[in-house]
Amino acid sequence: MAESTDLEQLMNSFKKFAIHGDTKATGKEMNGKNWAKLCKDCKIIDGKNVTGTDVDIVFTKVKAKTSRVITYEEFQRALEELAPKRFKGQSKEEALTSVYKLIEGKEPTNIGVTKMAKTAAVDRLTDTTKYTGSHKERFDESGKGRGKGGREELVEETGYVGSYKNAGTYEEKTKAK
């Protein structure tokens, strides 16, 4: 059968999938959602021989009647049930070893979980070049926000009137004379 190092890797993968998405999880028990994610991410579900329904049925079969989670031992029993179905041409032991190899060292993936909406409406609403009035003042020419300077009128205490063009040139004029 499988070696002890392979079983340790299997146990590590079980723990990683068991705690995925649940801040209170200890890693000793896995819920049905994470079991289905493990089967999907590790390619146990192939769409032909093993489907999502098969995975759910096996989960329900191996868990305790009143329980909503499976332990590591029940997890191994579930894999024993799915292995011959996934690898039909192999013996039970070979099929189980093949399933172990699919799972070993794997972690839950987050690819494609959240996608940013990229529609014309969102682009139009977030295009800062089309802003008018007081909202236009909140962004510089490149479209980057100015922060507090764009929301509030910041007072410069230089001693010059706000619209004076030659601010800071008095010293140069007096030195030249």
JSON list of N, CA and C in Angstrom, two decimals, residues 98-164:
[
{"chain": "A", "resi": 98, "resn": "SER", "atom": "N", "xyz": [-3.45, 5.49, -6.57]},
{"chain": "A", "resi": 98, "resn": "SER", "atom": "CA", "xyz": [-3.57, 6.54, -7.58]},
{"chain": "A", "resi": 98, "resn": "SER", "atom": "C", "xyz": [-4.34, 7.74, -7.04]},
{"chain": "A", "resi": 99, "resn": "VAL", "atom": "N", "xyz": [-5.39, 7.50, -6.27]},
{"chain": "A", "resi": 99, "resn": "VAL", "atom": "CA", "xyz": [-6.16, 8.60, -5.68]},
{"chain": "A", "resi": 99, "resn": "VAL", "atom": "C", "xyz": [-5.31, 9.32, -4.65]},
{"chain": "A", "resi": 100, "resn": "TYR", "atom": "N", "xyz": [-4.55, 8.59, -3.84]},
{"chain": "A", "resi": 100, "resn": "TYR", "atom": "CA", "xyz": [-3.65, 9.21, -2.86]},
{"chain": "A", "resi": 100, "resn": "TYR", "atom": "C", "xyz": [-2.66, 10.13, -3.57]},
{"chain": "A", "resi": 101, "resn": "LYS", "atom": "N", "xyz": [-2.13, 9.66, -4.71]},
{"chain": "A", "resi": 101, "resn": "LYS", "atom": "CA", "xyz": [-1.15, 10.46, -5.46]},
{"chain": "A", "resi": 101, "resn": "LYS", "atom": "C", "xyz": [-1.78, 11.75, -5.99]},
{"chain": "A", "resi": 102, "resn": "LEU", "atom": "N", "xyz": [-3.08, 11.69, -6.34]},
{"chain": "A", "resi": 102, "resn": "LEU", "atom": "CA", "xyz": [-3.77, 12.90, -6.81]},
{"chain": "A", "resi": 102, "resn": "LEU", "atom": "C", "xyz": [-3.88, 13.94, -5.70]},
{"chain": "A", "resi": 103, "resn": "ILE", "atom": "N", "xyz": [-4.04, 13.49, -4.46]},
{"chain": "A", "resi": 103, "resn": "ILE", "atom": "CA", "xyz": [-4.31, 14.40, -3.34]},
{"chain": "A", "resi": 103, "resn": "ILE", "atom": "C", "xyz": [-3.03, 14.88, -2.66]},
{"chain": "A", "resi": 104, "resn": "GLU", "atom": "N", "xyz": [-2.00, 14.04, -2.60]},
{"chain": "A", "resi": 104, "resn": "GLU", "atom": "CA", "xyz": [-0.80, 14.33, -1.83]},
{"chain": "A", "resi": 104, "resn": "GLU", "atom": "C", "xyz": [-0.19, 15.68, -2.19]},
{"chain": "A", "resi": 105, "resn": "GLY", "atom": "N", "xyz": [0.07, 16.49, -1.15]},
{"chain": "A", "resi": 105, "resn": "GLY", "atom": "CA", "xyz": [0.75, 17.77, -1.32]},
{"chain": "A", "resi": 105, "resn": "GLY", "atom": "C", "xyz": [-0.10, 18.88, -1.92]},
{"chain": "A", "resi": 106, "resn": "LYS", "atom": "N", "xyz": [-1.38, 18.63, -2.14]},
{"chain": "A", "resi": 106, "resn": "LYS", "atom": "CA", "xyz": [-2.24, 19.66, -2.73]},
{"chain": "A", "resi": 106, "resn": "LYS", "atom": "C", "xyz": [-2.79, 20.59, -1.67]},
{"chain": "A", "resi": 107, "resn": "GLU", "atom": "N", "xyz": [-3.10, 21.81, -2.09]},
{"chain": "A", "resi": 107, "resn": "GLU", "atom": "CA", "xyz": [-3.72, 22.81, -1.23]},
{"chain": "A", "resi": 107, "resn": "GLU", "atom": "C", "xyz": [-4.94, 23.38, -1.93]},
{"chain": "A", "resi": 108, "resn": "PRO", "atom": "N", "xyz": [-5.87, 23.97, -1.17]},
{"chain": "A", "resi": 108, "resn": "PRO", "atom": "CA", "xyz": [-7.04, 24.58, -1.81]},
{"chain": "A", "resi": 108, "resn": "PRO", "atom": "C", "xyz": [-6.62, 25.74, -2.72]},
{"chain": "A", "resi": 109, "resn": "THR", "atom": "N", "xyz": [-7.21, 25.80, -3.89]},
{"chain": "A", "resi": 109, "resn": "THR", "atom": "CA", "xyz": [-6.89, 26.88, -4.83]},
{"chain": "A", "resi": 109, "resn": "THR", "atom": "C", "xyz": [-7.93, 27.99, -4.69]},
{"chain": "A", "resi": 110, "resn": "ASN", "atom": "N", "xyz": [-7.51, 29.19, -5.00]},
{"chain": "A", "resi": 110, "resn": "ASN", "atom": "CA", "xyz": [-8.41, 30.34, -4.96]},
{"chain": "A", "resi": 110, "resn": "ASN", "atom": "C", "xyz": [-8.56, 30.96, -6.34]},
{"chain": "A", "resi": 111, "resn": "ILE", "atom": "N", "xyz": [-8.18, 30.24, -7.36]},
{"chain": "A", "resi": 111, "resn": "ILE", "atom": "CA", "xyz": [-8.25, 30.77, -8.72]},
{"chain": "A", "resi": 111, "resn": "ILE", "atom": "C", "xyz": [-9.70, 30.86, -9.17]},
{"chain": "A", "resi": 112, "resn": "GLY", "atom": "N", "xyz": [-10.06, 32.01, -9.67]},
{"chain": "A", "resi": 112, "resn": "GLY", "atom": "CA", "xyz": [-11.41, 32.20, -10.20]},
{"chain": "A", "resi": 112, "resn": "GLY", "atom": "C", "xyz": [-12.48, 32.38, -9.16]},
{"chain": "A", "resi": 113, "resn": "VAL", "atom": "N", "xyz": [-12.07, 32.62, -7.91]},
{"chain": "A", "resi": 113, "resn": "VAL", "atom": "CA", "xyz": [-13.07, 32.77, -6.85]},
{"chain": "A", "resi": 113, "resn": "VAL", "atom": "C", "xyz": [-13.77, 34.11, -6.98]},
{"chain": "A", "resi": 114, "resn": "THR", "atom": "N", "xyz": [-13.00, 35.19, -7.05]},
{"chain": "A", "resi": 114, "resn": "THR", "atom": "CA", "xyz": [-13.61, 36.50, -7.22]},
{"chain": "A", "resi": 114, "resn": "THR", "atom": "C", "xyz": [-13.08, 37.15, -8.48]},
{"chain": "A", "resi": 115, "resn": "LYS", "atom": "N", "xyz": [-13.97, 37.61, -9.28]},
{"chain": "A", "resi": 115, "resn": "LYS", "atom": "CA", "xyz": [-13.58, 38.28, -10.51]},
{"chain": "A", "resi": 115, "resn": "LYS", "atom": "C", "xyz": [-14.12, 39.70, -10.47]},
{"chain": "A", "resi": 116, "resn": "MET", "atom": "N", "xyz": [-13.31, 40.64, -10.94]},
{"chain": "A", "resi": 116, "resn": "MET", "atom": "CA", "xyz": [-13.73, 42.02, -10.95]},
{"chain": "A", "resi": 116, "resn": "MET", "atom": "C", "xyz": [-14.63, 42.27, -12.15]},
{"chain": "A", "resi": 117, "resn": "ALA", "atom": "N", "xyz": [-15.73, 42.93, -11.91]},
{"chain": "A", "resi": 117, "resn": "ALA", "atom": "CA", "xyz": [-16.66, 43.24, -12.99]},
{"chain": "A", "resi": 117, "resn": "ALA", "atom": "C", "xyz": [-16.03, 44.26, -13.92]},
{"chain": "A", "resi": 118, "resn": "LYS", "atom": "N", "xyz": [-15.96, 43.95, -15.19]},
{"chain": "A", "resi": 118, "resn": "LYS", "atom": "CA", "xyz": [-15.37, 44.84, -16.17]},
{"chain": "A", "resi": 118, "resn": "LYS", "atom": "C", "xyz": [-16.41, 45.09, -17.25]},
{"chain": "A", "resi": 119, "resn": "THR", "atom": "N", "xyz": [-17.34, 45.97, -16.96]},
{"chain": "A", "resi": 119, "resn": "THR", "atom": "CA", "xyz": [-18.38, 46.27, -17.94]},
{"chain": "A", "resi": 119, "resn": "THR", "atom": "C", "xyz": [-18.27, 47.73, -18.34]},
{"chain": "A", "resi": 120, "resn": "ALA", "atom": "N", "xyz": [-18.97, 48.09, -19.39]},
{"chain": "A", "resi": 120, "resn": "ALA", "atom": "CA", "xyz": [-18.94, 49.46, -19.89]},
{"chain": "A", "resi": 120, "resn": "ALA", "atom": "C", "xyz": [-19.51, 50.42, -18.85]},
{"chain": "A", "resi": 121, "resn": "ALA", "atom": "N", "xyz": [-20.53, 49.99, -18.12]},
{"chain": "A", "resi": 121, "resn": "ALA", "atom": "CA", "xyz": [-21.15, 50.86, -17.12]},
{"chain": "A", "resi": 121, "resn": "ALA", "atom": "C", "xyz": [-20.16, 51.19, -16.01]},
{"chain": "A", "resi": 122, "resn": "VAL", "atom": "N", "xyz": [-19.43, 50.19, -15.53]},
{"chain": "A", "resi": 122, "resn": "VAL", "atom": "CA", "xyz": [-18.45, 50.43, -14.47]},
{"chain": "A", "resi": 122, "resn": "VAL", "atom": "C", "xyz": [-17.33, 51.33, -14.97]},
{"chain": "A", "resi": 123, "resn": "ASP", "atom": "N", "xyz": [-16.87, 51.09, -16.19]},
{"chain": "A", "resi": 123, "resn": "ASP", "atom": "CA", "xyz": [-15.82, 51.93, -16.77]},
{"chain": "A", "resi": 123, "resn": "ASP", "atom": "C", "xyz": [-16.27, 53.38, -16.89]},
{"chain": "A", "resi": 124, "resn": "ARG", "atom": "N", "xyz": [-17.50, 53.57, -17.32]},
{"chain": "A", "resi": 124, "resn": "ARG", "atom": "CA", "xyz": [-18.03, 54.91, -17.50]},
{"chain": "A", "resi": 124, "resn": "ARG", "atom": "C", "xyz": [-18.16, 55.63, -16.16]},
{"chain": "A", "resi": 125, "resn": "LEU", "atom": "N", "xyz": [-18.59, 54.92, -15.13]},
{"chain": "A", "resi": 125, "resn": "LEU", "atom": "CA", "xyz": [-18.77, 55.55, -13.82]},
{"chain": "A", "resi": 125, "resn": "LEU", "atom": "C", "xyz": [-17.45, 55.86, -13.12]},
{"chain": "A", "resi": 126, "resn": "THR", "atom": "N", "xyz": [-16.42, 55.11, -13.42]},
{"chain": "A", "resi": 126, "resn": "THR", "atom": "CA", "xyz": [-15.13, 55.31, -12.75]},
{"chain": "A", "resi": 126, "resn": "THR", "atom": "C", "xyz": [-14.12, 56.08, -13.59]},
{"chain": "A", "resi": 127, "resn": "ASP", "atom": "N", "xyz": [-14.54, 56.59, -14.74]},
{"chain": "A", "resi": 127, "resn": "ASP", "atom": "CA", "xyz": [-13.65, 57.37, -15.60]},
{"chain": "A", "resi": 127, "resn": "ASP", "atom": "C", "xyz": [-13.57, 58.79, -15.06]},
{"chain": "A", "resi": 128, "resn": "THR", "atom": "N", "xyz": [-12.44, 59.17, -14.46]},
{"chain": "A", "resi": 128, "resn": "THR", "atom": "CA", "xyz": [-12.31, 60.48, -13.81]},
{"chain": "A", "resi": 128, "resn": "THR", "atom": "C", "xyz": [-12.24, 61.63, -14.80]},
{"chain": "A", "resi": 129, "resn": "THR", "atom": "N", "xyz": [-11.97, 61.38, -16.06]},
{"chain": "A", "resi": 129, "resn": "THR", "atom": "CA", "xyz": [-11.91, 62.47, -17.05]},
{"chain": "A", "resi": 129, "resn": "THR", "atom": "C", "xyz": [-13.29, 63.02, -17.35]},
{"chain": "A", "resi": 130, "resn": "LYS", "atom": "N", "xyz": [-14.33, 62.27, -17.05]},
{"chain": "A", "resi": 130, "resn": "LYS", "atom": "CA", "xyz": [-15.69, 62.72, -17.33]},
{"chain": "A", "resi": 130, "resn": "LYS", "atom": "C", "xyz": [-16.35, 63.41, -16.13]},
{"chain": "A", "resi": 131, "resn": "TYR", "atom": "N", "xyz": [-15.63, 63.52, -14.99]},
{"chain": "A", "resi": 131, "resn": "TYR", "atom": "CA", "xyz": [-16.18, 64.19, -13.82]},
{"chain": "A", "resi": 131, "resn": "TYR", "atom": "C", "xyz": [-16.23, 65.70, -14.06]},
{"chain": "A", "resi": 132, "resn": "THR", "atom": "N", "xyz": [-17.25, 66.35, -13.52]},
{"chain": "A", "resi": 132, "resn": "THR", "atom": "CA", "xyz": [-17.41, 67.80, -13.70]},
{"chain": "A", "resi": 132, "resn": "THR", "atom": "C", "xyz": [-17.59, 68.47, -12.34]},
{"chain": "A", "resi": 133, "resn": "GLY", "atom": "N", "xyz": [-17.56, 69.81, -12.36]},
{"chain": "A", "resi": 133, "resn": "GLY", "atom": "CA", "xyz": [-17.83, 70.58, -11.15]},
{"chain": "A", "resi": 133, "resn": "GLY", "atom": "C", "xyz": [-16.82, 70.33, -10.06]},
{"chain": "A", "resi": 134, "resn": "SER", "atom": "N", "xyz": [-17.31, 70.29, -8.83]},
{"chain": "A", "resi": 134, "resn": "SER", "atom": "CA", "xyz": [-16.41, 70.16, -7.67]},
{"chain": "A", "resi": 134, "resn": "SER", "atom": "C", "xyz": [-15.76, 68.78, -7.61]},
{"chain": "A", "resi": 135, "resn": "HIS", "atom": "N", "xyz": [-16.38, 67.77, -8.22]},
{"chain": "A", "resi": 135, "resn": "HIS", "atom": "CA", "xyz": [-15.79, 66.43, -8.21]},
{"chain": "A", "resi": 135, "resn": "HIS", "atom": "C", "xyz": [-14.52, 66.35, -9.04]},
{"chain": "A", "resi": 136, "resn": "LYS", "atom": "N", "xyz": [-14.44, 67.21, -10.06]},
{"chain": "A", "resi": 136, "resn": "LYS", "atom": "CA", "xyz": [-13.27, 67.22, -10.94]},
{"chain": "A", "resi": 136, "resn": "LYS", "atom": "C", "xyz": [-12.02, 67.63, -10.16]},
{"chain": "A", "resi": 137, "resn": "GLU", "atom": "N", "xyz": [-12.20, 68.46, -9.13]},
{"chain": "A", "resi": 137, "resn": "GLU", "atom": "CA", "xyz": [-11.08, 68.96, -8.34]},
{"chain": "A", "resi": 137, "resn": "GLU", "atom": "C", "xyz": [-10.44, 67.86, -7.50]},
{"chain": "A", "resi": 138, "resn": "ARG", "atom": "N", "xyz": [-11.12, 66.74, -7.33]},
{"chain": "A", "resi": 138, "resn": "ARG", "atom": "CA", "xyz": [-10.62, 65.68, -6.45]},
{"chain": "A", "resi": 138, "resn": "ARG", "atom": "C", "xyz": [-9.54, 64.81, -7.11]},
{"chain": "A", "resi": 139, "resn": "PHE", "atom": "N", "xyz": [-9.31, 65.00, -8.42]},
{"chain": "A", "resi": 139, "resn": "PHE", "atom": "CA", "xyz": [-8.35, 64.16, -9.14]},
{"chain": "A", "resi": 139, "resn": "PHE", "atom": "C", "xyz": [-7.37, 65.03, -9.90]},
{"chain": "A", "resi": 140, "resn": "ASP", "atom": "N", "xyz": [-6.11, 64.54, -10.04]},
{"chain": "A", "resi": 140, "resn": "ASP", "atom": "CA", "xyz": [-5.14, 65.28, -10.85]},
{"chain": "A", "resi": 140, "resn": "ASP", "atom": "C", "xyz": [-5.30, 64.89, -12.32]},
{"chain": "A", "resi": 141, "resn": "GLU", "atom": "N", "xyz": [-4.40, 65.38, -13.17]},
{"chain": "A", "resi": 141, "resn": "GLU", "atom": "CA", "xyz": [-4.52, 65.16, -14.62]},
{"chain": "A", "resi": 141, "resn": "GLU", "atom": "C", "xyz": [-4.44, 63.68, -15.00]},
{"chain": "A", "resi": 142, "resn": "SER", "atom": "N", "xyz": [-3.69, 62.89, -14.23]},
{"chain": "A", "resi": 142, "resn": "SER", "atom": "CA", "xyz": [-3.52, 61.47, -14.55]},
{"chain": "A", "resi": 142, "resn": "SER", "atom": "C", "xyz": [-4.71, 60.63, -14.07]},
{"chain": "A", "resi": 143, "resn": "GLY", "atom": "N", "xyz": [-5.62, 61.23, -13.27]},
{"chain": "A", "resi": 143, "resn": "GLY", "atom": "CA", "xyz": [-6.78, 60.49, -12.78]},
{"chain": "A", "resi": 143, "resn": "GLY", "atom": "C", "xyz": [-6.57, 59.92, -11.39]},
{"chain": "A", "resi": 144, "resn": "LYS", "atom": "N", "xyz": [-5.40, 60.23, -10.79]},
{"chain": "A", "resi": 144, "resn": "LYS", "atom": "CA", "xyz": [-5.12, 59.74, -9.44]},
{"chain": "A", "resi": 144, "resn": "LYS", "atom": "C", "xyz": [-5.76, 60.70, -8.44]},
{"chain": "A", "resi": 145, "resn": "GLY", "atom": "N", "xyz": [-6.35, 60.14, -7.39]},
{"chain": "A", "resi": 145, "resn": "GLY", "atom": "CA", "xyz": [-7.01, 60.96, -6.38]},
{"chain": "A", "resi": 145, "resn": "GLY", "atom": "C", "xyz": [-6.04, 61.84, -5.62]},
{"chain": "A", "resi": 146, "resn": "ARG", "atom": "N", "xyz": [-6.48, 63.03, -5.23]},
{"chain": "A", "resi": 146, "resn": "ARG", "atom": "CA", "xyz": [-5.63, 63.96, -4.50]},
{"chain": "A", "resi": 146, "resn": "ARG", "atom": "C", "xyz": [-5.73, 63.79, -2.99]},
{"chain": "A", "resi": 147, "resn": "GLY", "atom": "N", "xyz": [-6.62, 62.95, -2.53]},
{"chain": "A", "resi": 147, "resn": "GLY", "atom": "CA", "xyz": [-6.78, 62.75, -1.10]},
{"chain": "A", "resi": 147, "resn": "GLY", "atom": "C", "xyz": [-7.49, 63.91, -0.44]},
{"chain": "A", "resi": 148, "resn": "LYS", "atom": "N", "xyz": [-7.00, 64.34, 0.73]},
{"chain": "A", "resi": 148, "resn": "LYS", "atom": "CA", "xyz": [-7.65, 65.41, 1.48]},
{"chain": "A", "resi": 148, "resn": "LYS", "atom": "C", "xyz": [-7.60, 66.73, 0.72]},
{"chain": "A", "resi": 149, "resn": "GLY", "atom": "N", "xyz": [-6.56, 66.95, -0.03]},
{"chain": "A", "resi": 149, "resn": "GLY", "atom": "CA", "xyz": [-6.42, 68.17, -0.82]},
{"chain": "A", "resi": 149, "resn": "GLY", "atom": "C", "xyz": [-7.51, 68.32, -1.87]},
{"chain": "A", "resi": 150, "resn": "GLY", "atom": "N", "xyz": [-8.08, 67.23, -2.33]},
{"chain": "A", "resi": 150, "resn": "GLY", "atom": "CA", "xyz": [-9.16, 67.29, -3.31]},
{"chain": "A", "resi": 150, "resn": "GLY", "atom": "C", "xyz": [-10.52, 67.49, -2.68]},
{"chain": "A", "resi": 151, "resn": "ARG", "atom": "N", "xyz": [-10.65, 67.18, -1.37]},
{"chain": "A", "resi": 151, "resn": "ARG", "atom": "CA", "xyz": [-11.95, 67.31, -0.70]},
{"chain": "A", "resi": 151, "resn": "ARG", "atom": "C", "xyz": [-12.09, 68.61, 0.06]},
{"chain": "A", "resi": 152, "resn": "GLU", "atom": "N", "xyz": [-11.01, 69.11, 0.61]},
{"chain": "A", "resi": 152, "resn": "GLU", "atom": "CA", "xyz": [-11.07, 70.30, 1.43]},
{"chain": "A", "resi": 152, "resn": "GLU", "atom": "C", "xyz": [-10.12, 71.35, 0.87]},
{"chain": "A", "resi": 153, "resn": "GLU", "atom": "N", "xyz": [-10.45, 72.60, 1.13]},
{"chain": "A", "resi": 153, "resn": "GLU", "atom": "CA", "xyz": [-9.56, 73.67, 0.69]},
{"chain": "A", "resi": 153, "resn": "GLU", "atom": "C", "xyz": [-8.49, 73.85, 1.75]},
{"chain": "A", "resi": 154, "resn": "LEU", "atom": "N", "xyz": [-7.28, 73.48, 1.43]},
{"chain": "A", "resi": 154, "resn": "LEU", "atom": "CA", "xyz": [-6.19, 73.58, 2.40]},
{"chain": "A", "resi": 154, "resn": "LEU", "atom": "C", "xyz": [-5.60, 74.99, 2.36]},
{"chain": "A", "resi": 155, "resn": "VAL", "atom": "N", "xyz": [-5.42, 75.60, 3.51]},
{"chain": "A", "resi": 155, "resn": "VAL", "atom": "CA", "xyz": [-4.92, 76.96, 3.61]},
{"chain": "A", "resi": 155, "resn": "VAL", "atom": "C", "xyz": [-3.40, 76.94, 3.64]},
{"chain": "A", "resi": 156, "resn": "GLU", "atom": "N", "xyz": [-2.79, 77.73, 2.75]},
{"chain": "A", "resi": 156, "resn": "GLU", "atom": "CA", "xyz": [-1.34, 77.87, 2.75]},
{"chain": "A", "resi": 156, "resn": "GLU", "atom": "C", "xyz": [-1.00, 79.11, 3.55]},
{"chain": "A", "resi": 157, "resn": "GLU", "atom": "N", "xyz": [-0.18, 78.98, 4.53]},
{"chain": "A", "resi": 157, "resn": "GLU", "atom": "CA", "xyz": [0.17, 80.13, 5.37]},
{"chain": "A", "resi": 157, "resn": "GLU", "atom": "C", "xyz": [1.50, 80.71, 4.94]},
{"chain": "A", "resi": 158, "resn": "THR", "atom": "N", "xyz": [1.55, 81.19, 3.69]},
{"chain": "A", "resi": 158, "resn": "THR", "atom": "CA", "xyz": [2.78, 81.75, 3.15]},
{"chain": "A", "resi": 158, "resn": "THR", "atom": "C", "xyz": [2.83, 83.27, 3.30]},
{"chain": "A", "resi": 159, "resn": "GLY", "atom": "N", "xyz": [1.69, 83.90, 3.58]},
{"chain": "A", "resi": 159, "resn": "GLY", "atom": "CA", "xyz": [1.66, 85.35, 3.69]},
{"chain": "A", "resi": 159, "resn": "GLY", "atom": "C", "xyz": [1.22, 86.03, 2.40]},
{"chain": "A", "resi": 160, "resn": "TYR", "atom": "N", "xyz": [1.04, 85.25, 1.34]},
{"chain": "A", "resi": 160, "resn": "TYR", "atom": "CA", "xyz": [0.59, 85.81, 0.06]},
{"chain": "A", "resi": 160, "resn": "TYR", "atom": "C", "xyz": [-0.90, 85.55, -0.13]},
{"chain": "A", "resi": 161, "resn": "VAL", "atom": "N", "xyz": [-1.53, 86.38, -0.94]},
{"chain": "A", "resi": 161, "resn": "VAL", "atom": "CA", "xyz": [-2.93, 86.19, -1.30]},
{"chain": "A", "resi": 161, "resn": "VAL", "atom": "C", "xyz": [-3.01, 84.95, -2.18]},
{"chain": "A", "resi": 162, "resn": "GLY", "atom": "N", "xyz": [-4.11, 84.18, -2.09]},
{"chain": "A", "resi": 162, "resn": "GLY", "atom": "CA", "xyz": [-4.26, 82.90, -2.76]},
{"chain": "A", "resi": 162, "resn": "GLY", "atom": "C", "xyz": [-3.97, 82.90, -4.24]},
{"chain": "A", "resi": 163, "resn": "SER", "atom": "N", "xyz": [-4.39, 83.93, -4.99]},
{"chain": "A", "resi": 163, "resn": "SER", "atom": "CA", "xyz": [-4.22, 83.90, -6.44]},
{"chain": "A", "resi": 163, "resn": "SER", "atom": "C", "xyz": [-3.01, 84.71, -6.91]},
{"chain": "A", "resi": 164, "resn": "TYR", "atom": "N", "xyz": [-2.11, 85.11, -6.00]},
{"chain": "A", "resi": 164, "resn": "TYR", "atom": "CA", "xyz": [-0.94, 85.90, -6.36]},
{"chain": "A", "resi": 164, "resn": "TYR", "atom": "C", "xyz": [0.04, 85.03, -7.15]}
]
